[in-house]
Coordinates of C-alpha atoms in Angstrom, one line a residue:
M1 CA -33.7 -18.0 -25.3
G2 CA -30.6 -18.9 -23.3
P3 CA -30.7 -21.7 -20.7
F4 CA -30.8 -19.4 -17.7
S5 CA -33.3 -16.9 -19.0
I6 CA -36.5 -16.4 -17.0
L7 CA -38.0 -13.6 -19.1
F8 CA -37.3 -12.2 -22.5
L9 CA -38.0 -8.5 -23.1
A10 CA -36.4 -6.0 -25.4
L11 CA -33.8 -3.7 -24.0
L12 CA -35.1 -0.3 -23.2
S13 CA -32.4 1.8 -24.9
T14 CA -32.5 3.3 -28.3
T15 CA -29.7 4.7 -30.5
T16 CA -29.7 8.3 -31.7
N17 CA -26.8 9.7 -33.7
G18 CA -24.5 7.1 -32.2
F19 CA -25.5 7.9 -28.5
V20 CA -27.4 5.5 -26.3
V21 CA -30.4 7.2 -24.7
E22 CA -32.3 5.8 -21.8
A23 CA -36.0 5.3 -22.7
E24 CA -38.5 6.7 -20.3
N25 CA -39.7 4.1 -17.8
D26 CA -42.5 4.1 -15.3
G27 CA -40.2 3.7 -12.3
A28 CA -37.8 0.8 -11.6
F29 CA -37.5 -2.2 -14.0
V30 CA -35.5 -5.4 -14.6
E31 CA -35.4 -7.5 -17.8
I32 CA -33.6 -10.5 -19.1
N33 CA -33.0 -10.9 -22.9
E34 CA -32.4 -13.8 -25.2
F35 CA -28.7 -13.7 -24.4
D36 CA -29.2 -14.0 -20.7
E37 CA -28.2 -10.3 -20.2
V38 CA -29.9 -8.6 -17.4
T39 CA -30.9 -4.9 -17.7
L40 CA -32.2 -3.0 -14.7
G41 CA -32.6 0.7 -13.8
N42 CA -35.1 3.5 -13.6
D43 CA -35.5 7.0 -15.1
L44 CA -32.2 8.0 -13.7
F45 CA -29.8 5.3 -15.1
T46 CA -29.7 2.0 -16.9
V47 CA -27.2 -0.8 -16.4
T48 CA -26.8 -4.1 -18.3
F49 CA -25.1 -7.1 -16.9
N50 CA -23.8 -10.2 -18.7
S51 CA -25.0 -13.6 -17.6
N52 CA -22.0 -13.9 -15.2
A53 CA -23.1 -10.7 -13.3
T54 CA -20.3 -8.6 -14.8
A55 CA -21.4 -5.2 -16.1
K56 CA -21.6 -4.6 -19.9
S57 CA -22.7 -0.9 -19.8
L58 CA -24.1 1.8 -17.5
H59 CA -25.8 4.7 -19.0
K60 CA -26.3 7.9 -17.1
N61 CA -27.6 11.1 -18.9
G62 CA -27.0 9.4 -22.2
V63 CA -23.4 8.5 -21.5
N64 CA -22.0 5.0 -21.0
I65 CA -19.6 5.5 -18.1
L66 CA -18.3 2.0 -18.4
E67 CA -17.1 2.5 -22.0
N68 CA -13.4 2.2 -22.9
I69 CA -12.6 -0.5 -20.3
A70 CA -9.4 -2.1 -21.5
E71 CA -9.9 -5.2 -23.7
G72 CA -10.1 -8.4 -21.7
M73 CA -10.9 -6.6 -18.5
Q74 CA -14.2 -7.1 -16.7
T75 CA -16.0 -4.7 -14.4
W76 CA -18.6 -4.7 -11.7
Y77 CA -17.8 -8.3 -10.7
L78 CA -17.6 -10.5 -7.7
D79 CA -14.5 -12.5 -7.1
W80 CA -12.2 -14.1 -4.5
N81 CA -8.8 -15.6 -4.2
G82 CA -8.6 -19.2 -5.3
E83 CA -9.5 -21.6 -8.0
R84 CA -12.2 -20.4 -10.4
A85 CA -12.1 -17.1 -8.6
Y86 CA -14.7 -15.3 -10.8
F87 CA -18.4 -15.7 -10.0
T88 CA -19.9 -18.3 -12.3
P89 CA -23.7 -18.3 -11.7
S90 CA -25.9 -21.1 -13.1
L91 CA -29.2 -19.3 -12.4
V92 CA -30.5 -15.8 -12.8
E93 CA -33.9 -15.0 -11.3
I94 CA -36.1 -11.9 -11.1
V95 CA -37.2 -11.6 -7.5
R96 CA -39.4 -8.5 -7.9
N97 CA -40.3 -6.3 -10.8
T98 CA -42.5 -3.4 -9.8
P99 CA -42.3 0.3 -10.5
E100 CA -41.2 0.8 -6.9
Q101 CA -38.5 -1.9 -6.8
A102 CA -36.6 -4.1 -9.3
H103 CA -34.7 -7.0 -7.7
V104 CA -32.7 -9.7 -9.4
R105 CA -30.4 -12.4 -8.0
F106 CA -27.6 -14.4 -9.6
V107 CA -27.0 -17.8 -8.0
Q108 CA -23.9 -20.0 -8.0
E109 CA -24.5 -23.5 -6.7
A110 CA -21.7 -25.2 -4.7
N111 CA -19.5 -27.4 -6.9
Y112 CA -18.4 -30.1 -4.5
E113 CA -15.4 -31.2 -6.6
R114 CA -13.9 -27.7 -6.8
E115 CA -14.9 -26.8 -3.2
L116 CA -16.8 -23.7 -4.4
M117 CA -19.2 -21.9 -2.1
Y118 CA -22.9 -21.4 -2.6
I119 CA -23.3 -17.7 -3.5
E120 CA -26.3 -15.5 -4.1
F121 CA -25.5 -12.1 -5.6
H122 CA -28.5 -9.8 -5.2
M123 CA -29.1 -6.4 -7.0
V124 CA -31.9 -4.0 -6.1
V125 CA -33.0 -0.8 -7.8
F126 CA -35.6 1.7 -6.5
S127 CA -37.6 4.1 -8.6
A128 CA -36.1 7.4 -7.4
L129 CA -32.5 6.5 -6.5
S130 CA -29.6 6.6 -9.0
G131 CA -27.8 3.5 -7.8
I132 CA -27.9 -0.2 -7.2
Y133 CA -28.0 -1.9 -3.8
Q134 CA -26.0 -5.1 -3.7
Y135 CA -25.8 -7.9 -1.2
I136 CA -24.3 -11.3 -1.1
K137 CA -25.2 -14.5 0.7
L138 CA -22.3 -16.8 1.1
S139 CA -22.4 -20.3 2.5
N140 CA -20.5 -23.6 2.6
P141 CA -22.9 -26.6 2.2
T142 CA -20.0 -29.1 1.7
D143 CA -18.2 -31.1 4.4
L144 CA -14.9 -29.4 3.5
T145 CA -13.2 -26.3 4.9
V146 CA -12.8 -23.7 2.1
D147 CA -9.9 -21.2 2.2
F148 CA -10.4 -17.6 1.2
A149 CA -7.6 -15.0 1.1
E150 CA -9.9 -12.4 -0.5
F151 CA -13.6 -11.8 -1.1
R152 CA -14.7 -8.6 -2.8
T153 CA -16.5 -6.8 -5.6
V154 CA -14.6 -4.7 -8.2
H155 CA -16.0 -1.8 -10.1
R156 CA -14.2 -0.2 -13.0
F157 CA -15.2 2.9 -14.9
D158 CA -14.2 4.7 -18.0
H159 CA -10.7 6.1 -17.1
A160 CA -10.7 8.7 -19.9
L161 CA -13.9 10.1 -18.6
M162 CA -13.5 9.5 -14.8
P163 CA -9.7 9.7 -14.0
K164 CA -9.9 10.7 -10.3
V165 CA -10.4 8.7 -7.1
S166 CA -11.3 9.5 -3.5
N167 CA -11.0 7.6 -0.2
I168 CA -12.2 10.7 1.7
I169 CA -8.6 11.4 3.0
R170 CA -7.3 12.1 -0.5
S171 CA -9.1 12.9 -3.7
E172 CA -6.9 13.0 -6.8
A173 CA -6.0 11.6 -10.2
T174 CA -3.6 8.7 -10.1
P175 CA -0.3 9.1 -11.9
D176 CA 0.7 7.3 -15.1
V177 CA 3.1 4.6 -14.0
S178 CA 3.6 3.0 -17.4
G179 CA 7.3 2.3 -18.0
R180 CA 8.3 3.2 -14.4
P181 CA 10.5 0.9 -12.3
L182 CA 8.4 -1.6 -10.2
I183 CA 9.8 -1.5 -6.6
Q184 CA 7.5 -4.1 -5.2
D185 CA 3.8 -5.2 -5.4
T186 CA 2.0 -2.4 -7.3
T187 CA 4.6 0.2 -6.2
W188 CA 6.5 2.3 -8.6
Q189 CA 9.2 4.9 -8.5
L190 CA 8.1 8.0 -10.6
A191 CA 10.3 10.1 -12.8
D192 CA 10.9 12.7 -10.1
G193 CA 12.2 10.1 -7.6
T194 CA 9.0 9.9 -5.6
Y195 CA 6.9 6.7 -5.2
W196 CA 3.3 5.7 -6.0
S197 CA 1.5 2.6 -4.9
K198 CA -2.1 1.4 -4.8
Y199 CA -1.5 1.2 -1.0
D200 CA -1.3 5.0 -0.9
L201 CA -5.1 4.9 -1.3
C202 CA -5.9 2.5 1.6
G203 CA -7.8 3.6 4.6
Y204 CA -9.4 2.4 7.8
I205 CA -12.5 0.7 6.4
R206 CA -14.8 1.3 9.3
E207 CA -14.0 5.0 9.1
T208 CA -14.8 5.2 5.4
P209 CA -18.5 5.1 4.7
W210 CA -18.1 6.2 1.1
F211 CA -15.3 6.2 -1.6
G212 CA -15.2 6.0 -5.3
V213 CA -14.3 7.3 -8.8
Y214 CA -15.2 10.6 -10.4
G215 CA -14.5 13.0 -13.3
G216 CA -16.1 14.4 -16.5
G217 CA -19.2 15.4 -14.6
F218 CA -19.9 11.9 -13.2
G219 CA -19.2 10.0 -10.0
G220 CA -19.4 6.3 -9.0
W221 CA -19.3 5.4 -5.3
I222 CA -19.5 2.6 -2.8
V223 CA -21.7 3.9 0.0
S224 CA -21.9 1.6 3.1
A225 CA -24.5 2.3 5.8
S226 CA -22.8 -0.4 8.1
R227 CA -19.5 -2.3 8.1
E228 CA -20.8 -5.0 10.5
Y229 CA -20.1 -7.8 7.9
H230 CA -16.5 -6.9 7.1
S231 CA -13.6 -8.9 8.5
A232 CA -11.4 -7.7 11.5
G233 CA -11.8 -5.0 14.0
P234 CA -11.9 -1.2 14.2
L235 CA -8.4 -0.8 12.9
K236 CA -8.8 -3.0 9.8
Q237 CA -7.2 -1.2 6.8
E238 CA -8.1 -2.0 3.3
L239 CA -7.7 -1.1 -0.4
L240 CA -10.5 1.2 -1.4
V241 CA -9.7 2.8 -4.8
H242 CA -7.1 2.0 -7.3
Q243 CA -5.5 3.3 -10.5
D244 CA -7.5 2.7 -13.7
S245 CA -10.6 4.3 -12.2
L246 CA -11.4 1.3 -10.0
M247 CA -13.1 1.0 -6.6
L248 CA -13.0 -2.2 -4.5
N249 CA -15.4 -3.4 -1.8
Y250 CA -13.4 -5.9 0.2
F251 CA -15.5 -8.0 2.6
H252 CA -12.4 -10.0 3.5
S253 CA -8.7 -9.8 2.7
T254 CA -5.3 -10.7 4.2
H255 CA -4.0 -7.2 3.7
F256 CA -2.3 -5.7 6.8
G257 CA -2.2 -9.0 8.8
T258 CA -5.7 -10.4 8.7
P259 CA -5.6 -14.2 8.5
N260 CA -7.2 -16.2 5.8
L261 CA -10.9 -16.9 6.0
L262 CA -11.2 -20.6 6.7
V263 CA -14.8 -21.4 6.1
P264 CA -16.0 -24.4 8.0
P265 CA -18.8 -26.7 6.8
G266 CA -22.3 -25.3 7.4
W267 CA -21.1 -21.7 7.8
S268 CA -23.0 -18.9 6.2
K269 CA -22.8 -15.1 6.2
F270 CA -24.8 -12.1 4.8
F271 CA -22.7 -9.3 3.3
G272 CA -24.3 -6.0 2.8
P273 CA -26.4 -4.4 1.5
Y274 CA -24.3 -1.5 0.3
L275 CA -25.1 1.0 -2.4
V276 CA -23.3 1.5 -5.7
Y277 CA -24.3 5.2 -6.2
I278 CA -24.1 7.1 -9.5
N279 CA -24.2 10.9 -9.5
T280 CA -23.5 13.9 -11.7
G281 CA -22.2 17.4 -11.2
S282 CA -18.9 19.3 -10.7
E283 CA -16.1 17.5 -8.9
E284 CA -17.0 19.4 -5.7
E285 CA -20.7 18.5 -6.1
V286 CA -20.3 14.8 -6.7
L287 CA -17.9 14.5 -3.7
A288 CA -20.3 16.4 -1.4
D289 CA -23.3 14.5 -2.7
A290 CA -21.6 11.1 -2.0
A291 CA -20.9 12.2 1.6
N292 CA -24.5 13.3 2.0
Q293 CA -25.8 10.0 0.6
A294 CA -23.8 8.1 3.2
L295 CA -25.6 10.0 5.9
I296 CA -29.0 9.1 4.3
E297 CA -28.1 5.4 4.1
Q298 CA -26.9 5.3 7.7
S299 CA -30.2 6.8 8.9
Q300 CA -32.1 4.0 7.1
W301 CA -30.0 1.1 8.5
P302 CA -31.1 -1.7 8.8
Y303 CA -32.9 -1.5 5.5
S304 CA -36.6 -2.3 5.9
W305 CA -36.9 -3.5 2.3
V306 CA -34.6 -6.5 2.8
E307 CA -36.7 -9.7 3.1
D308 CA -34.4 -12.4 4.3
E309 CA -34.2 -14.3 7.5
E310 CA -30.4 -14.0 7.5
Y311 CA -30.8 -10.2 7.7
P312 CA -32.8 -9.4 10.9
L313 CA -34.7 -6.1 10.9
S314 CA -35.5 -6.2 14.6
R315 CA -32.2 -5.7 16.5
G316 CA -30.9 -5.0 19.9
S317 CA -28.6 -2.5 21.7
V318 CA -25.7 -2.8 24.1
S319 CA -24.7 -0.2 26.7
G320 CA -22.3 0.0 29.6
R321 CA -19.4 1.9 31.1
V322 CA -15.6 1.6 31.0
T323 CA -13.9 2.4 34.3
G324 CA -10.3 3.1 35.1
Q325 CA -9.0 4.4 31.8
T326 CA -12.3 5.7 30.5
K327 CA -11.1 6.7 27.0
A328 CA -11.6 3.3 25.2
M329 CA -12.8 1.4 22.3
V330 CA -15.6 -1.1 22.8
V331 CA -16.1 -4.0 20.4
V332 CA -19.0 -6.5 20.2
Y333 CA -18.3 -9.5 18.0
D334 CA -19.6 -13.1 17.6
A335 CA -16.7 -15.0 16.1
V336 CA -16.1 -17.9 18.5
E337 CA -12.4 -18.6 19.3
Q338 CA -11.1 -15.7 17.2
Q339 CA -9.5 -12.5 18.4
F340 CA -11.8 -9.5 17.8
D341 CA -9.1 -7.7 15.8
L342 CA -8.5 -10.7 13.6
Q343 CA -12.1 -12.1 13.4
N344 CA -13.4 -12.9 9.9
L345 CA -16.2 -15.5 10.5
G346 CA -18.9 -13.4 12.1
Y347 CA -20.2 -9.8 12.6
L348 CA -18.6 -7.0 14.5
F349 CA -19.9 -3.7 16.0
H350 CA -17.9 -1.0 17.8
A351 CA -18.0 2.4 19.4
E352 CA -15.7 4.8 21.3
T353 CA -16.6 5.7 24.8
N354 CA -18.0 9.1 25.8
E355 CA -15.9 11.3 28.1
D356 CA -17.3 9.6 31.2
G357 CA -16.6 6.1 29.9
T358 CA -20.2 5.3 28.9
F359 CA -21.0 3.7 25.6
A360 CA -24.0 2.5 23.6
I361 CA -24.1 0.5 20.4
E362 CA -27.3 0.1 18.5
N363 CA -28.5 -2.1 15.6
I364 CA -26.8 -5.3 16.8
R365 CA -28.1 -8.5 15.3
P366 CA -29.7 -10.8 17.9
G367 CA -27.2 -13.5 19.1
S368 CA -24.4 -14.4 21.5
Y369 CA -21.4 -12.1 21.6
D370 CA -18.2 -11.2 23.4
V371 CA -17.8 -7.6 24.5
V372 CA -14.2 -6.3 24.7
A373 CA -12.8 -2.9 25.6
Y374 CA -9.3 -1.7 25.2
P375 CA -7.7 1.7 26.1
L376 CA -7.3 4.6 23.8
A377 CA -5.1 6.6 26.2
G378 CA -2.9 6.1 29.2
H379 CA -0.2 3.4 29.6
G380 CA -2.2 0.1 30.3
S381 CA -1.4 -1.3 26.8
E382 CA -2.0 -4.9 28.1
N383 CA -5.5 -4.1 29.3
L384 CA -8.4 -5.9 27.7
A385 CA -11.7 -6.2 29.5
R386 CA -14.1 -8.8 28.3
K387 CA -17.7 -10.1 29.0
S388 CA -20.0 -12.5 27.2
I389 CA -23.6 -11.5 26.5
T390 CA -26.7 -12.3 24.6
V391 CA -28.5 -9.7 22.5
E392 CA -32.2 -10.0 21.9
A393 CA -34.3 -8.5 19.2
G394 CA -35.7 -5.2 20.4
G395 CA -33.9 -5.4 23.7
L396 CA -31.3 -3.3 25.5
R397 CA -28.4 -5.3 27.0
E398 CA -26.7 -3.5 29.9
V399 CA -23.2 -5.0 30.4
G400 CA -22.2 -3.0 33.5
D401 CA -18.6 -2.0 34.1
L402 CA -15.6 -3.0 32.0
E403 CA -12.5 -2.3 34.0
L404 CA -9.3 -1.0 32.4
P405 CA -7.0 -0.2 35.3
E406 CA -4.4 2.5 34.7
P407 CA -0.8 1.4 35.8
T408 CA 0.8 3.2 38.7
G409 CA 4.4 4.1 39.4
I410 CA 5.1 5.4 35.9
I411 CA 8.7 6.8 35.7
W412 CA 8.5 7.9 32.1
A413 CA 6.5 7.3 28.9
I414 CA 6.7 7.9 25.2
G415 CA 3.3 8.3 23.8
E416 CA 0.0 6.8 25.0
T417 CA -1.6 3.6 24.1
D418 CA -4.3 3.5 21.4
R419 CA -2.9 0.7 19.2
K420 CA -1.6 3.2 16.8
S421 CA 1.7 5.1 16.2
D422 CA -0.5 8.2 16.4
G423 CA 1.4 11.3 17.5
F424 CA 4.9 10.2 16.4
R425 CA 6.8 11.8 13.5
Y426 CA 5.4 11.0 10.0
S427 CA 2.4 9.2 11.4
H428 CA 0.0 11.8 10.1
E429 CA 1.5 12.2 6.6
L430 CA -0.3 10.9 3.6
R431 CA 0.4 7.2 3.1
N432 CA 3.5 6.6 0.9
F433 CA 6.2 4.0 0.5
Y434 CA 8.8 6.7 1.0
W435 CA 8.3 7.3 4.8
H436 CA 9.8 4.0 6.1
L437 CA 12.9 4.6 4.0
V438 CA 13.8 7.9 5.8
T439 CA 13.3 7.0 9.5
P440 CA 16.7 6.9 11.3
K441 CA 18.8 3.7 11.8
K442 CA 20.2 5.2 15.0
L443 CA 18.2 7.4 17.4
Q444 CA 18.8 8.7 20.9
F445 CA 15.7 9.9 22.7
V446 CA 16.4 11.8 26.0
V447 CA 13.5 11.7 28.5
G448 CA 12.7 15.2 29.6
Q449 CA 14.4 16.8 26.7
S450 CA 13.3 15.1 23.5
N451 CA 9.9 15.7 21.9
H452 CA 8.1 12.5 20.8
S453 CA 6.2 14.2 18.0
R454 CA 9.4 15.3 16.4
E455 CA 12.1 13.0 17.6
W456 CA 10.3 9.6 17.9
Y457 CA 9.3 8.2 14.5
Y458 CA 6.3 6.1 13.5
S459 CA 8.4 3.1 12.5
Q460 CA 11.9 1.7 13.2
S461 CA 13.6 -0.4 10.6
E462 CA 16.9 -2.2 11.1
G463 CA 19.1 -0.4 13.6
V464 CA 19.3 0.7 17.2
W465 CA 17.0 3.3 19.0
Q466 CA 17.9 4.3 22.5
V467 CA 15.9 5.9 25.3
V468 CA 18.2 7.7 27.8
Y469 CA 16.6 8.4 31.2
E470 CA 17.6 9.2 34.8
D471 CA 17.0 6.6 37.5
Q472 CA 18.4 5.4 40.8
P473 CA 18.5 2.0 42.6
D474 CA 15.8 1.4 45.2
N475 CA 15.8 -2.4 45.5
Q476 CA 12.8 -2.6 43.2
G477 CA 12.6 -3.9 39.7
R478 CA 11.0 -2.0 36.8
I479 CA 8.2 -2.8 34.5
L480 CA 8.9 -2.0 30.8
R481 CA 5.7 -1.9 28.7
L482 CA 6.2 -2.1 24.9
A483 CA 3.0 -1.6 22.9
I484 CA 3.7 -2.5 19.3
A485 CA 1.3 -1.1 16.7
A486 CA 2.8 -3.2 13.8
A487 CA 5.5 -5.7 13.1
T488 CA 6.5 -6.1 9.4
G489 CA 8.9 -8.1 7.4
S490 CA 10.3 -7.0 4.0
L491 CA 8.7 -7.9 0.7
I492 CA 11.7 -6.8 -1.3
F493 CA 14.1 -9.0 0.7
N494 CA 11.6 -11.8 1.3
V495 CA 11.7 -11.4 5.1
T496 CA 8.7 -12.9 6.7
T497 CA 9.3 -11.9 10.3
A498 CA 10.3 -8.9 12.3
H499 CA 13.0 -9.3 15.0
L500 CA 13.4 -7.0 18.0
Q501 CA 16.0 -7.3 20.8
V502 CA 15.5 -5.3 24.1
E503 CA 18.3 -4.3 26.4
V504 CA 18.7 -2.0 29.5
N505 CA 22.2 -0.9 30.3
D506 CA 23.6 -3.6 28.1
F507 CA 21.6 -6.3 29.9
A508 CA 19.6 -8.4 27.5
L509 CA 15.9 -8.4 28.6
A510 CA 14.0 -9.9 25.7
D511 CA 14.2 -11.2 22.2
F512 CA 11.0 -11.1 20.1
E513 CA 10.1 -12.4 16.7
F514 CA 6.8 -11.3 15.1
D515 CA 5.0 -12.6 12.0
N516 CA 4.8 -10.2 9.1
D517 CA 1.6 -8.1 9.1
K518 CA 2.8 -6.4 5.8
A519 CA 1.7 -3.0 7.2
V520 CA 4.9 -0.9 6.9
Y521 CA 5.9 -1.7 3.4
R522 CA 2.3 -1.4 2.3
D523 CA 2.4 2.3 3.3
A524 CA 0.6 2.1 6.7
L525 CA 1.7 4.9 9.0
Q526 CA -0.2 4.1 12.1
S527 CA -1.0 0.4 12.6
G528 CA -0.9 -3.2 11.6
N529 CA -1.3 -6.1 14.0
F530 CA -1.1 -5.1 17.6
F531 CA 1.1 -6.8 20.3
W532 CA 2.0 -5.8 23.8
E533 CA 4.9 -6.9 25.9
K534 CA 5.3 -6.4 29.7
I535 CA 8.9 -7.0 30.6
T536 CA 10.4 -7.2 34.1
V537 CA 13.7 -5.2 34.4
P538 CA 15.7 -6.7 37.3
A539 CA 16.5 -4.3 40.2
E540 CA 20.2 -5.0 39.9
T541 CA 20.3 -3.6 36.4
V542 CA 19.1 -0.1 37.6
I543 CA 22.0 2.4 37.6
D544 CA 22.2 5.6 39.7
G545 CA 22.1 8.3 37.1
E546 CA 21.9 7.8 33.3
N547 CA 20.2 4.6 32.2
V548 CA 19.8 3.4 28.6
L549 CA 17.1 1.3 27.0
S550 CA 18.2 -0.1 23.7
L551 CA 15.7 -1.3 21.0
R552 CA 17.5 -3.2 18.3
V553 CA 15.7 -4.2 15.1
T554 CA 17.7 -6.8 13.2
R555 CA 15.0 -7.8 10.7
G556 CA 12.0 -6.0 9.3
S557 CA 10.3 -3.0 10.9
I558 CA 8.6 -2.3 14.2
M559 CA 5.9 0.4 14.7
Y560 CA 5.5 1.5 18.3
D561 CA 2.2 2.5 19.9
A562 CA 3.6 3.5 23.3
I563 CA 6.6 2.7 25.6
S564 CA 6.7 3.3 29.4
L565 CA 8.8 2.4 32.4
A566 CA 7.2 1.9 35.8
R567 CA 8.4 0.9 39.3
E568 CA 7.5 -2.7 40.0
A569 CA 4.8 -3.0 42.7
A570 CA 6.2 -3.9 46.1

């Protein structure tokens, strides 16, 4: 018996004519054999894990859907960015083993010399559900700060059997890129001149409750009832699925501008639970079933079966009203001294307002939070309302009004602020590296004549874009609002900043340099890191007749959210 074994029982599978067949079990079960391999499942499926919590096989309807994984590759594993990145548990323990619920946990103790975290990786199977719930408890018991760039689980399947992937927005087979020219990080040019990248398959993680891999009559899915434990805010984008029949559950990453997770001493966090769901049927059936399962999971959140003081079952609610610009996003988050859209230490909850500006957010963990609101329409791109609150278990916290005043004196505007390039040309295409290569270097947009959905593009790379408009001197200055949805350098040319110069009628107004959020060259078409600039245009620069605003990008790319010009208040 191996050193970490708790229980030795024979595996419940038999071999018939070369095929593995699940034995009939009386509900859920978990076992550990003499090689410290863990097998758990029910009458619907059986999965076997190695002692390091990587999967060895998963049998569904007599078929091992993890077969034919490339030699040397692991699957169904937990890892992060850093030294000894793969999960290396020193203990495996059966928590519960009844016909109703099988529960096992793998434990990695903190290794002080290597600055490793304490990690518990839990797996739970119920008798009548074809899937495994997973959750992770991560903590830092050392007196050192630990640096994470990524923290995730990775799930590979048999590519020959299940060659297609879905992130809800697109469901397709990934192309064969072997031998094709590598343009940049995991981005290839195909034989027909088009491009393919793993970043084509990214999505807004809080808008994606399910995603996965399917084909050959099978499907494997990550189904998330809640995203409260993921890093960053409502506009956090992430890798979801990948070539080689792979799905990723990123709890934290630095993709698209999120900073590293710097874990202080004494910190802990509970990630999950989420469901790794296995189903069968036609392609249409497995996709529809995954979507339906997501609704079922959401209706059960928070899960009553979780027994852990770090996962409160009794939660609170927050309600209130946004005034001024009533179309808004409301965010509740508990990361002290972090911006809500860059937070990665705590938990985050969000909701869009109703038409009248009211909002309600349920199932919030008890604790102290900041509530922030930002506009999803209008021209007040700089507006951010904030209050501090305490949420109690079983209670309703009424936060009152959050004011987002709408600017007055608007002369002209291109787009409306929502922290996205939403509505500009190419912004609603499917993600692809190609789009930022075909936006114009020179552009002239005439206010009152040009159409922003056709003649203003989602992103500007090096070059000069001009806005031509009519104005006349009135001894008042102007207020130019620039809402920037993303600012990106260049991976190919090793450019780590984006540079923007702003002029009106050849008068230099501003010179901005932004850190690289990596969004544009990673195929994002609507957002990265958000910035706003409110620039005073001196009264003496206003010309009677045609005026010209010039936006000059000398380095990298800029993605605009909205631009407006208003009269300066008297």
